[in-house]
């Protein structure tokens, strides 16, 4: 069953603490969903669960930590002094590291390497999160209703899995998924 858009009341059921932020992000969520094939109720539910957890219900589009922990992380492409802080997590699902910023810049056509703050704005935060969800294979995992595998793709482990389970239950209720 195809589902191209979500409604404000569904978004607020999934993220009851989002408040006015939901209105700010909803147009971007609906604008880019088809581009990244987030187009079934189950895909939407899993995507919403991840962004709810990662962004604190649309509250944060930039990692709270300084990013110093990423300094010198060659696996993230952080090869220049200051890359850890400069390329800390941004977006509703946080893109982290010079290499990932570069990959996303190649896709979207905006120079987020030179202007990382673009990923903190609603358009960049939303589109980049959908790009990650699709690029990391999360749509296919959502089709299998495999939250644990999605969490591992997004987080590299299972940190936040319990919270994501709660958000997934809420999202499924909001989208009438039994």
Tab-separated table of N, CA and C in Angstrom:
chain	number	residue	atom	x	y	z
A	1	UNK	N	0.845	-1.180	0.000
A	1	UNK	CA	0.000	0.000	0.000
A	1	UNK	C	0.892	1.245	0.000
A	2	UNK	N	0.669	2.119	-0.949
A	2	UNK	CA	1.484	3.317	-1.066
A	2	UNK	C	0.963	4.424	-0.154
A	3	UNK	N	1.892	5.198	0.368
A	3	UNK	CA	1.563	6.325	1.239
A	3	UNK	C	2.560	7.433	0.950
A	4	UNK	N	2.105	8.461	0.248
A	4	UNK	CA	3.014	9.515	-0.196
A	4	UNK	C	3.249	10.604	0.847
A	5	UNK	N	2.285	10.840	1.715
A	5	UNK	CA	2.403	11.941	2.675
A	5	UNK	C	1.876	11.528	4.042
A	6	UNK	N	2.310	12.276	5.038
A	6	UNK	CA	1.722	12.132	6.361
A	6	UNK	C	1.053	13.447	6.715
A	7	UNK	N	0.095	13.362	7.612
A	7	UNK	CA	-0.630	14.547	8.060
A	7	UNK	C	-0.041	15.034	9.388
A	8	UNK	N	-0.284	16.285	9.680
A	8	UNK	CA	0.232	16.893	10.900
A	8	UNK	C	-0.195	16.105	12.136
A	9	UNK	N	-1.457	15.706	12.202
A	9	UNK	CA	-1.923	14.984	13.389
A	9	UNK	C	-1.220	13.630	13.541
A	10	UNK	N	-0.853	12.999	12.414
A	10	UNK	CA	-0.099	11.742	12.486
A	10	UNK	C	1.312	11.991	13.018
A	11	UNK	N	1.935	13.046	12.526
A	11	UNK	CA	3.285	13.390	12.982
A	11	UNK	C	3.282	13.694	14.478
A	12	UNK	N	2.271	14.408	14.936
A	12	UNK	CA	2.179	14.742	16.353
A	12	UNK	C	1.822	13.536	17.217
A	13	UNK	N	1.110	12.571	16.671
A	13	UNK	CA	0.865	11.330	17.419
A	13	UNK	C	2.173	10.545	17.584
A	14	UNK	N	2.984	10.557	16.547
A	14	UNK	CA	4.266	9.853	16.596
A	14	UNK	C	5.255	10.578	17.501
A	15	UNK	N	5.198	11.904	17.492
A	15	UNK	CA	6.118	12.742	18.271
A	15	UNK	C	5.321	13.785	19.046
A	16	UNK	N	4.694	13.395	20.147
A	16	UNK	CA	3.810	14.312	20.861
A	16	UNK	C	4.494	15.549	21.438
A	17	UNK	N	5.807	15.520	21.578
A	17	UNK	CA	6.523	16.674	22.120
A	17	UNK	C	7.091	17.591	21.035
A	18	UNK	N	6.773	17.321	19.792
A	18	UNK	CA	7.325	18.121	18.692
A	18	UNK	C	6.705	19.511	18.615
A	19	UNK	N	5.455	19.645	19.030
A	19	UNK	CA	4.797	20.954	19.031
A	19	UNK	C	4.856	21.657	17.691
A	20	UNK	N	5.205	22.933	17.726
A	20	UNK	CA	5.249	23.771	16.515
A	20	UNK	C	6.331	23.322	15.537
A	21	UNK	N	7.327	22.621	16.038
A	21	UNK	CA	8.387	22.133	15.143
A	21	UNK	C	7.814	21.191	14.089
A	22	UNK	N	6.770	20.465	14.450
A	22	UNK	CA	6.144	19.546	13.502
A	22	UNK	C	5.632	20.311	12.279
A	23	UNK	N	5.040	21.456	12.498
A	23	UNK	CA	4.534	22.270	11.391
A	23	UNK	C	5.674	22.752	10.496
A	24	UNK	N	6.808	23.048	11.110
A	24	UNK	CA	7.971	23.535	10.364
A	24	UNK	C	8.564	22.438	9.476
A	25	UNK	N	8.614	21.201	9.976
A	25	UNK	CA	9.255	20.104	9.242
A	25	UNK	C	8.315	19.350	8.308
A	26	UNK	N	7.022	19.359	8.580
A	26	UNK	CA	6.068	18.567	7.788
A	26	UNK	C	6.158	18.813	6.283
A	27	UNK	N	6.216	20.046	5.814
A	27	UNK	CA	6.289	20.248	4.352
A	27	UNK	C	7.523	19.584	3.727
A	28	UNK	N	8.636	19.593	4.435
A	28	UNK	CA	9.861	18.979	3.916
A	28	UNK	C	9.770	17.455	3.952
A	29	UNK	N	9.190	16.918	5.008
A	29	UNK	CA	8.991	15.468	5.088
A	29	UNK	C	8.170	14.994	3.891
A	30	UNK	N	7.084	15.684	3.622
A	30	UNK	CA	6.213	15.280	2.512
A	30	UNK	C	6.836	15.570	1.147
A	31	UNK	N	7.610	16.628	1.069
A	31	UNK	CA	8.248	16.999	-0.206
A	31	UNK	C	9.279	15.968	-0.674
A	32	UNK	N	10.048	15.403	0.270
A	32	UNK	CA	11.163	14.535	-0.115
A	32	UNK	C	10.908	13.041	0.057
A	33	UNK	N	9.784	12.672	0.639
A	33	UNK	CA	9.524	11.251	0.917
A	33	UNK	C	9.575	10.397	-0.344
A	34	UNK	N	8.963	10.838	-1.404
A	34	UNK	CA	8.925	10.028	-2.634
A	34	UNK	C	10.321	9.892	-3.255
A	35	UNK	N	11.112	10.965	-3.195
A	35	UNK	CA	12.469	10.931	-3.737
A	35	UNK	C	13.293	9.798	-3.111
A	36	UNK	N	13.035	9.530	-1.840
A	36	UNK	CA	13.806	8.518	-1.122
A	36	UNK	C	12.996	7.257	-0.824
A	37	UNK	N	11.882	7.105	-1.523
A	37	UNK	CA	11.037	5.909	-1.464
A	37	UNK	C	10.547	5.587	-0.056
A	38	UNK	N	10.357	6.612	0.733
A	38	UNK	CA	9.684	6.440	2.026
A	38	UNK	C	8.214	6.629	1.688
A	39	UNK	N	7.607	5.543	1.229
A	39	UNK	CA	6.311	5.647	0.558
A	39	UNK	C	5.308	4.547	0.917
A	40	UNK	N	5.546	3.887	2.056
A	40	UNK	CA	4.562	2.931	2.576
A	40	UNK	C	4.380	3.249	4.061
A	41	UNK	N	3.263	2.846	4.638
A	41	UNK	CA	3.080	3.114	6.069
A	41	UNK	C	4.216	2.554	6.939
A	42	UNK	N	4.685	1.356	6.634
A	42	UNK	CA	5.749	0.755	7.444
A	42	UNK	C	7.073	1.513	7.297
A	43	UNK	N	7.386	1.933	6.087
A	43	UNK	CA	8.605	2.735	5.895
A	43	UNK	C	8.498	4.062	6.637
A	44	UNK	N	7.350	4.712	6.539
A	44	UNK	CA	7.136	5.962	7.267
A	44	UNK	C	7.296	5.736	8.764
A	45	UNK	N	6.674	4.681	9.290
A	45	UNK	CA	6.718	4.426	10.734
A	45	UNK	C	8.157	4.253	11.218
A	46	UNK	N	8.937	3.477	10.487
A	46	UNK	CA	10.330	3.255	10.896
A	46	UNK	C	11.166	4.524	10.749
A	47	UNK	N	10.951	5.250	9.675
A	47	UNK	CA	11.670	6.510	9.489
A	47	UNK	C	11.334	7.482	10.624
A	48	UNK	N	10.053	7.638	10.926
A	48	UNK	CA	9.638	8.554	11.991
A	48	UNK	C	10.218	8.149	13.340
A	49	UNK	N	10.264	6.851	13.605
A	49	UNK	CA	10.836	6.377	14.875
A	49	UNK	C	12.303	6.791	14.990
A	50	UNK	N	13.041	6.657	13.902
A	50	UNK	CA	14.465	7.016	13.930
A	50	UNK	C	14.668	8.514	14.095
A	51	UNK	N	13.940	9.325	13.329
A	51	UNK	CA	14.163	10.772	13.454
A	51	UNK	C	13.650	11.292	14.790
A	52	UNK	N	12.594	10.682	15.329
A	52	UNK	CA	12.085	11.103	16.637
A	52	UNK	C	13.176	10.919	17.691
A	53	UNK	N	13.823	9.764	17.649
A	53	UNK	CA	14.884	9.499	18.628
A	53	UNK	C	16.121	10.361	18.360
A	54	UNK	N	16.584	10.355	17.132
A	54	UNK	CA	17.836	11.048	16.790
A	54	UNK	C	17.756	12.560	16.993
A	55	UNK	N	16.581	13.142	16.759
A	55	UNK	CA	16.454	14.601	16.839
A	55	UNK	C	15.747	15.076	18.105
A	56	UNK	N	15.413	14.163	19.000
A	56	UNK	CA	14.674	14.581	20.187
A	56	UNK	C	13.325	15.156	19.799
A	57	UNK	N	12.631	14.453	18.904
A	57	UNK	CA	11.321	14.884	18.393
A	57	UNK	C	11.420	16.243	17.685
A	58	UNK	N	12.350	16.314	16.758
A	58	UNK	CA	12.566	17.471	15.879
A	58	UNK	C	13.175	18.670	16.615
A	59	UNK	N	13.720	18.431	17.796
A	59	UNK	CA	14.303	19.513	18.596
A	59	UNK	C	15.729	19.838	18.155
A	60	UNK	N	16.519	18.800	17.823
A	60	UNK	CA	17.937	19.008	17.528
A	60	UNK	C	18.263	18.629	16.088
A	61	UNK	N	18.963	19.511	15.422
A	61	UNK	CA	19.472	19.204	14.088
A	61	UNK	C	20.999	19.243	14.072
A	62	UNK	N	21.571	19.388	15.262
A	62	UNK	CA	23.030	19.367	15.415
A	62	UNK	C	23.345	18.606	16.690
A	63	UNK	N	24.332	17.737	16.595
A	63	UNK	CA	24.753	16.953	17.751
A	63	UNK	C	25.084	17.857	18.927
A	64	UNK	N	24.647	17.467	20.099
A	64	UNK	CA	24.882	18.269	21.294
A	64	UNK	C	26.358	18.233	21.691
A	65	UNK	N	26.982	17.068	21.582
A	65	UNK	CA	28.409	16.940	21.911
A	65	UNK	C	29.247	17.795	20.968
A	66	UNK	N	30.454	18.111	21.390
A	66	UNK	CA	31.322	19.019	20.633
A	66	UNK	C	31.806	18.448	19.299
A	67	UNK	N	31.907	17.131	19.218
A	67	UNK	CA	32.466	16.507	18.025
A	67	UNK	C	33.935	16.153	18.178
A	68	UNK	N	34.543	16.551	19.283
A	68	UNK	CA	35.966	16.256	19.501
A	68	UNK	C	36.248	14.754	19.483
A	69	UNK	N	35.256	13.959	19.856
A	69	UNK	CA	35.435	12.501	19.861
A	69	UNK	C	35.670	11.949	18.451
A	70	UNK	N	35.303	12.715	17.434
A	70	UNK	CA	35.473	12.272	16.047
A	70	UNK	C	36.793	12.730	15.438
A	71	UNK	N	37.552	13.513	16.199
A	71	UNK	CA	38.821	14.042	15.695
A	71	UNK	C	39.751	12.897	15.309
A	72	UNK	N	40.303	12.967	14.093
A	72	UNK	CA	41.252	11.969	13.619
A	72	UNK	C	40.628	10.643	13.226
A	73	UNK	N	39.314	10.539	13.199
A	73	UNK	CA	38.646	9.288	12.834
A	73	UNK	C	38.710	9.115	11.321
A	74	UNK	N	39.697	8.378	10.863
A	74	UNK	CA	39.881	8.161	9.420
A	74	UNK	C	38.704	7.408	8.804
A	75	UNK	N	38.026	6.548	9.594
A	75	UNK	CA	36.857	5.826	9.085
A	75	UNK	C	35.716	6.774	8.716
A	76	UNK	N	35.741	7.989	9.277
A	76	UNK	CA	34.747	9.010	8.938
A	76	UNK	C	35.305	10.032	7.943
A	77	UNK	N	36.547	9.843	7.538
A	77	UNK	CA	37.177	10.780	6.617
A	77	UNK	C	37.691	12.029	7.297
A	78	UNK	N	37.772	12.018	8.605
A	78	UNK	CA	38.246	13.184	9.354
A	78	UNK	C	39.770	13.176	9.402
A	79	UNK	N	40.364	13.718	8.350
A	79	UNK	CA	41.812	13.671	8.182
A	79	UNK	C	42.493	15.022	8.424
A	80	UNK	N	41.708	16.095	8.522
A	80	UNK	CA	42.267	17.427	8.756
A	80	UNK	C	42.033	17.829	10.212
A	81	UNK	N	42.951	18.612	10.742
A	81	UNK	CA	42.792	19.121	12.110
A	81	UNK	C	41.473	19.901	12.194
A	82	UNK	N	40.676	19.591	13.195
A	82	UNK	CA	39.403	20.287	13.395
A	82	UNK	C	38.207	19.622	12.725
A	83	UNK	N	38.433	18.543	11.957
A	83	UNK	CA	37.328	17.879	11.263
A	83	UNK	C	36.283	17.308	12.214
A	84	UNK	N	36.712	16.814	13.360
A	84	UNK	CA	35.769	16.220	14.302
A	84	UNK	C	34.665	17.182	14.705
A	85	UNK	N	35.075	18.392	15.064
A	85	UNK	CA	34.128	19.424	15.474
A	85	UNK	C	33.366	19.950	14.262
A	86	UNK	N	34.078	20.193	13.173
A	86	UNK	CA	33.455	20.759	11.968
A	86	UNK	C	32.401	19.826	11.366
A	87	UNK	N	32.677	18.517	11.390
A	87	UNK	CA	31.786	17.553	10.748
A	87	UNK	C	31.097	16.641	11.760
A	88	UNK	N	30.736	17.233	12.912
A	88	UNK	CA	29.969	16.463	13.886
A	88	UNK	C	28.572	16.226	13.320
A	89	UNK	N	27.788	15.420	14.009
A	89	UNK	CA	26.481	15.029	13.492
A	89	UNK	C	25.538	16.194	13.271
A	90	UNK	N	24.925	16.206	12.078
A	90	UNK	CA	23.917	17.213	11.734
A	90	UNK	C	22.798	16.554	10.939
A	91	UNK	N	21.618	17.136	11.050
A	91	UNK	CA	20.441	16.616	10.353
A	91	UNK	C	19.536	15.877	11.322
A	92	UNK	N	18.359	15.475	10.862
A	92	UNK	CA	17.425	14.742	11.720
A	92	UNK	C	17.943	13.340	12.032
A	93	UNK	N	18.689	12.751	11.108
A	93	UNK	CA	19.517	11.570	11.378
A	93	UNK	C	20.913	12.083	11.081
A	94	UNK	N	21.747	12.099	12.057
A	94	UNK	CA	22.963	12.892	11.968
A	94	UNK	C	24.038	12.325	11.043
A	95	UNK	N	24.283	13.090	9.975
A	95	UNK	CA	25.430	12.813	9.112
A	95	UNK	C	26.668	13.208	9.914
A	96	UNK	N	27.644	12.326	9.970
A	96	UNK	CA	28.847	12.565	10.769
A	96	UNK	C	30.086	12.261	9.938
A	97	UNK	N	31.064	13.160	9.968
A	97	UNK	CA	32.346	12.937	9.318
A	97	UNK	C	32.453	13.563	7.940
A	98	UNK	N	33.665	14.019	7.640
A	98	UNK	CA	33.952	14.665	6.359
A	98	UNK	C	33.525	13.789	5.177
A	99	UNK	N	33.836	12.497	5.230
A	99	UNK	CA	33.522	11.601	4.098
A	99	UNK	C	32.022	11.553	3.837
A	100	UNK	N	31.220	11.472	4.881
A	100	UNK	CA	29.767	11.416	4.702
A	100	UNK	C	29.185	12.749	4.251
A	101	UNK	N	29.742	13.836	4.749
A	101	UNK	CA	29.320	15.165	4.276
A	101	UNK	C	29.618	15.285	2.781
A	102	UNK	N	30.802	14.814	2.378
A	102	UNK	CA	31.202	14.883	0.972
A	102	UNK	C	30.259	14.042	0.093
A	103	UNK	N	29.928	12.826	0.560
A	103	UNK	CA	29.010	11.966	-0.207
A	103	UNK	C	27.651	12.629	-0.363
A	104	UNK	N	27.144	13.186	0.723
A	104	UNK	CA	25.841	13.839	0.641
A	104	UNK	C	25.905	15.074	-0.253
A	105	UNK	N	26.976	15.846	-0.171
A	105	UNK	CA	27.138	17.022	-1.038
A	105	UNK	C	27.112	16.602	-2.504
A	106	UNK	N	27.754	15.486	-2.816
A	106	UNK	CA	27.741	14.971	-4.180
A	106	UNK	C	26.345	14.605	-4.644
A	107	UNK	N	25.529	14.159	-3.727
A	107	UNK	CA	24.150	13.805	-4.073
A	107	UNK	C	23.274	15.051	-4.217
A	108	UNK	N	23.306	15.917	-3.197
A	108	UNK	CA	22.319	17.010	-3.144
A	108	UNK	C	22.714	18.232	-3.969
A	109	UNK	N	24.007	18.376	-4.261
A	109	UNK	CA	24.442	19.522	-5.050
A	109	UNK	C	24.719	20.778	-4.241
A	110	UNK	N	24.558	20.723	-2.929
A	110	UNK	CA	24.877	21.864	-2.061
A	110	UNK	C	26.214	21.587	-1.384
A	111	UNK	N	27.006	22.610	-1.213
A	111	UNK	CA	28.327	22.418	-0.627
A	111	UNK	C	28.253	22.388	0.898
A	112	UNK	N	27.769	21.278	1.428
A	112	UNK	CA	27.653	21.132	2.876
A	112	UNK	C	29.014	20.893	3.528
A	113	UNK	N	30.041	20.626	2.723
A	113	UNK	CA	31.388	20.497	3.270
A	113	UNK	C	31.890	21.884	3.670
A	114	UNK	N	31.682	22.862	2.814
A	114	UNK	CA	32.075	24.241	3.117
A	114	UNK	C	31.089	24.933	4.039
A	115	UNK	N	29.810	24.524	3.977
A	115	UNK	CA	28.764	25.150	4.791
A	115	UNK	C	27.976	24.082	5.538
A	116	UNK	N	28.602	23.451	6.561
A	116	UNK	CA	27.934	22.368	7.297
A	116	UNK	C	26.612	22.789	7.935
A	117	UNK	N	26.485	24.055	8.262
A	117	UNK	CA	25.262	24.564	8.883
A	117	UNK	C	24.014	24.374	8.039
A	118	UNK	N	24.178	24.161	6.722
A	118	UNK	CA	23.014	23.911	5.864
A	118	UNK	C	22.235	22.679	6.339
A	119	UNK	N	22.935	21.741	6.959
A	119	UNK	CA	22.282	20.519	7.434
A	119	UNK	C	21.513	20.737	8.740
A	120	UNK	N	21.614	21.920	9.297
A	120	UNK	CA	20.860	22.239	10.511
A	120	UNK	C	19.519	22.882	10.183
A	121	UNK	N	19.361	23.354	8.954
A	121	UNK	CA	18.118	23.997	8.527
A	121	UNK	C	17.085	22.930	8.181
A	122	UNK	N	15.786	23.239	8.290
A	122	UNK	CA	14.758	22.219	8.047
A	122	UNK	C	14.916	21.463	6.722
A	123	UNK	N	15.184	22.157	5.627
A	123	UNK	CA	15.342	21.481	4.340
A	123	UNK	C	16.519	20.509	4.385
A	124	UNK	N	17.687	20.988	4.755
A	124	UNK	CA	18.880	20.142	4.773
A	124	UNK	C	18.788	19.033	5.810
A	125	UNK	N	18.238	19.342	6.975
A	125	UNK	CA	18.112	18.351	8.048
A	125	UNK	C	17.194	17.207	7.626
A	126	UNK	N	16.108	17.556	6.951
A	126	UNK	CA	15.126	16.552	6.536
A	126	UNK	C	15.629	15.742	5.349
A	127	UNK	N	16.053	16.427	4.310
A	127	UNK	CA	16.473	15.711	3.093
A	127	UNK	C	17.670	14.803	3.376
A	128	UNK	N	18.618	15.287	4.171
A	128	UNK	CA	19.789	14.453	4.468
A	128	UNK	C	19.399	13.223	5.288
A	129	UNK	N	18.431	13.363	6.175
A	129	UNK	CA	18.005	12.211	6.981
A	129	UNK	C	17.318	11.160	6.111
A	130	UNK	N	16.549	11.620	5.148
A	130	UNK	CA	15.883	10.678	4.235
A	130	UNK	C	16.905	10.013	3.324
A	131	UNK	N	17.912	10.772	2.931
A	131	UNK	CA	18.997	10.215	2.114
A	131	UNK	C	19.716	9.109	2.871
A	132	UNK	N	20.033	9.368	4.149
A	132	UNK	CA	20.686	8.347	4.963
A	132	UNK	C	19.795	7.113	5.073
A	133	UNK	N	18.526	7.326	5.395
A	133	UNK	CA	17.598	6.208	5.585
A	133	UNK	C	17.559	5.331	4.332
A	134	UNK	N	17.509	5.948	3.171
A	134	UNK	CA	17.462	5.209	1.904
A	134	UNK	C	18.829	4.609	1.558
A	135	UNK	N	19.871	5.415	1.627
A	135	UNK	CA	21.219	4.982	1.247
A	135	UNK	C	21.725	3.828	2.110
A	136	UNK	N	21.379	3.834	3.378
A	136	UNK	CA	21.834	2.785	4.295
A	136	UNK	C	20.970	1.521	4.215
A	137	UNK	N	19.998	1.496	3.293
A	137	UNK	CA	19.179	0.296	3.113
A	137	UNK	C	18.060	0.138	4.126
A	138	UNK	N	17.683	1.216	4.780
A	138	UNK	CA	16.668	1.121	5.835
A	138	UNK	C	15.257	0.909	5.295
A	139	UNK	N	14.985	1.343	4.062
A	139	UNK	CA	13.656	1.098	3.491
A	139	UNK	C	13.379	-0.402	3.408
A	140	UNK	N	14.344	-1.145	2.921
A	140	UNK	CA	14.169	-2.597	2.780
A	140	UNK	C	14.041	-3.262	4.145
A	141	UNK	N	14.797	-2.768	5.116
A	141	UNK	CA	14.696	-3.311	6.473
A	141	UNK	C	13.347	-2.952	7.107
A	142	UNK	N	12.829	-1.778	6.771
A	142	UNK	CA	11.493	-1.384	7.255
A	142	UNK	C	10.433	-2.306	6.662
A	143	UNK	N	10.613	-2.682	5.408
A	143	UNK	CA	9.661	-3.612	4.776
A	143	UNK	C	9.594	-4.927	5.547
A	144	UNK	N	10.708	-5.296	6.169
A	144	UNK	CA	10.784	-6.522	6.976
A	144	UNK	C	10.404	-6.252	8.429
A	145	UNK	N	10.104	-4.980	8.758
A	145	UNK	CA	9.768	-4.562	10.119
A	145	UNK	C	10.911	-4.888	11.083
A	146	UNK	N	12.148	-4.651	10.626
A	146	UNK	CA	13.340	-5.034	11.379
A	146	UNK	C	13.981	-3.806	12.036
A	147	UNK	N	13.407	-3.406	13.150
A	147	UNK	CA	13.885	-2.222	13.863
A	147	UNK	C	15.328	-2.373	14.318
A	148	UNK	N	15.687	-3.528	14.812
A	148	UNK	CA	17.039	-3.747	15.334
A	148	UNK	C	18.096	-3.532	14.240
A	149	UNK	N	17.845	-4.053	13.056
A	149	UNK	CA	18.797	-3.877	11.947
A	149	UNK	C	18.863	-2.416	11.499
A	150	UNK	N	17.724	-1.743	11.511
A	150	UNK	CA	17.710	-0.316	11.144
A	150	UNK	C	18.518	0.480	12.157
A	151	UNK	N	18.331	0.184	13.429
A	151	UNK	CA	19.061	0.907	14.473
A	151	UNK	C	20.562	0.718	14.300
A	152	UNK	N	20.949	-0.494	13.960
A	152	UNK	CA	22.377	-0.771	13.755
A	152	UNK	C	22.922	0.031	12.570
A	153	UNK	N	22.148	0.136	11.498
A	153	UNK	CA	22.579	0.921	10.321
A	153	UNK	C	22.706	2.406	10.670
A	154	UNK	N	21.740	2.925	11.410
A	154	UNK	CA	21.707	4.354	11.728
A	154	UNK	C	22.747	4.709	12.782
A	155	UNK	N	22.882	3.865	13.797
A	155	UNK	CA	23.690	4.201	14.961
A	155	UNK	C	25.017	3.449	15.036
A	156	UNK	N	25.164	2.404	14.246
A	156	UNK	CA	26.374	1.598	14.327
A	156	UNK	C	26.306	0.588	15.459
A	157	UNK	N	25.221	0.606	16.190
A	157	UNK	CA	24.996	-0.309	17.310
A	157	UNK	C	23.535	-0.240	17.699
A	158	UNK	N	23.264	-0.488	18.951
A	158	UNK	CA	21.868	-0.528	19.396
A	158	UNK	C	21.531	0.536	20.429
A	159	UNK	N	22.381	1.536	20.540
A	159	UNK	CA	22.107	2.624	21.475
A	159	UNK	C	20.778	3.290	21.090
A	160	UNK	N	19.897	3.421	22.065
A	160	UNK	CA	18.604	4.050	21.813
A	160	UNK	C	17.540	3.103	21.294
A	161	UNK	N	17.834	1.805	21.235
A	161	UNK	CA	16.873	0.839	20.687
A	161	UNK	C	15.556	0.849	21.462
A	162	UNK	N	15.619	0.881	22.786
A	162	UNK	CA	14.387	0.890	23.591
A	162	UNK	C	13.518	2.102	23.260
A	163	UNK	N	14.154	3.244	23.153
A	163	UNK	CA	13.414	4.480	22.839
A	163	UNK	C	12.830	4.395	21.424
A	164	UNK	N	13.601	3.861	20.500
A	164	UNK	CA	13.102	3.707	19.129
A	164	UNK	C	11.923	2.742	19.071
A	165	UNK	N	11.931	1.723	19.914
A	165	UNK	CA	10.790	0.801	19.980
A	165	UNK	C	9.526	1.538	20.407
A	166	UNK	N	9.657	2.423	21.389
A	166	UNK	CA	8.510	3.232	21.826
A	166	UNK	C	8.017	4.129	20.696
A	167	UNK	N	8.947	4.795	20.025
A	167	UNK	CA	8.564	5.674	18.914
A	167	UNK	C	7.934	4.881	17.765
A	168	UNK	N	8.445	3.689	17.523
A	168	UNK	CA	7.882	2.867	16.459
A	168	UNK	C	6.442	2.468	16.793
A	169	UNK	N	6.188	2.099	18.025
A	169	UNK	CA	4.814	1.760	18.435
A	169	UNK	C	3.881	2.951	18.234
A	170	UNK	N	4.338	4.124	18.655
A	170	UNK	CA	3.537	5.348	18.467
A	170	UNK	C	3.291	5.631	16.987
A	171	UNK	N	4.359	5.501	16.193
A	171	UNK	CA	4.243	5.783	14.754
A	171	UNK	C	3.285	4.807	14.083
A	172	UNK	N	3.364	3.546	14.457
A	172	UNK	CA	2.449	2.556	13.897
A	172	UNK	C	1.009	2.856	14.268
A	173	UNK	N	0.776	3.271	15.516
A	173	UNK	CA	-0.590	3.661	15.913
A	173	UNK	C	-1.059	4.848	15.099
A	174	UNK	N	-0.180	5.831	14.932
A	174	UNK	CA	-0.536	7.053	14.189
A	174	UNK	C	-0.895	6.744	12.733
A	175	UNK	N	-0.253	5.706	12.181
A	175	UNK	CA	-0.458	5.357	10.770
A	175	UNK	C	-1.377	4.148	10.592
A	176	UNK	N	-2.034	3.747	11.670
A	176	UNK	CA	-2.995	2.620	11.640
A	176	UNK	C	-2.372	1.320	11.139
A	177	UNK	N	-1.195	1.023	11.636
A	177	UNK	CA	-0.537	-0.235	11.300
A	177	UNK	C	-0.742	-1.173	12.482
A	178	UNK	N	-1.296	-2.343	12.204
A	178	UNK	CA	-1.530	-3.286	13.314
A	178	UNK	C	-0.357	-4.217	13.498
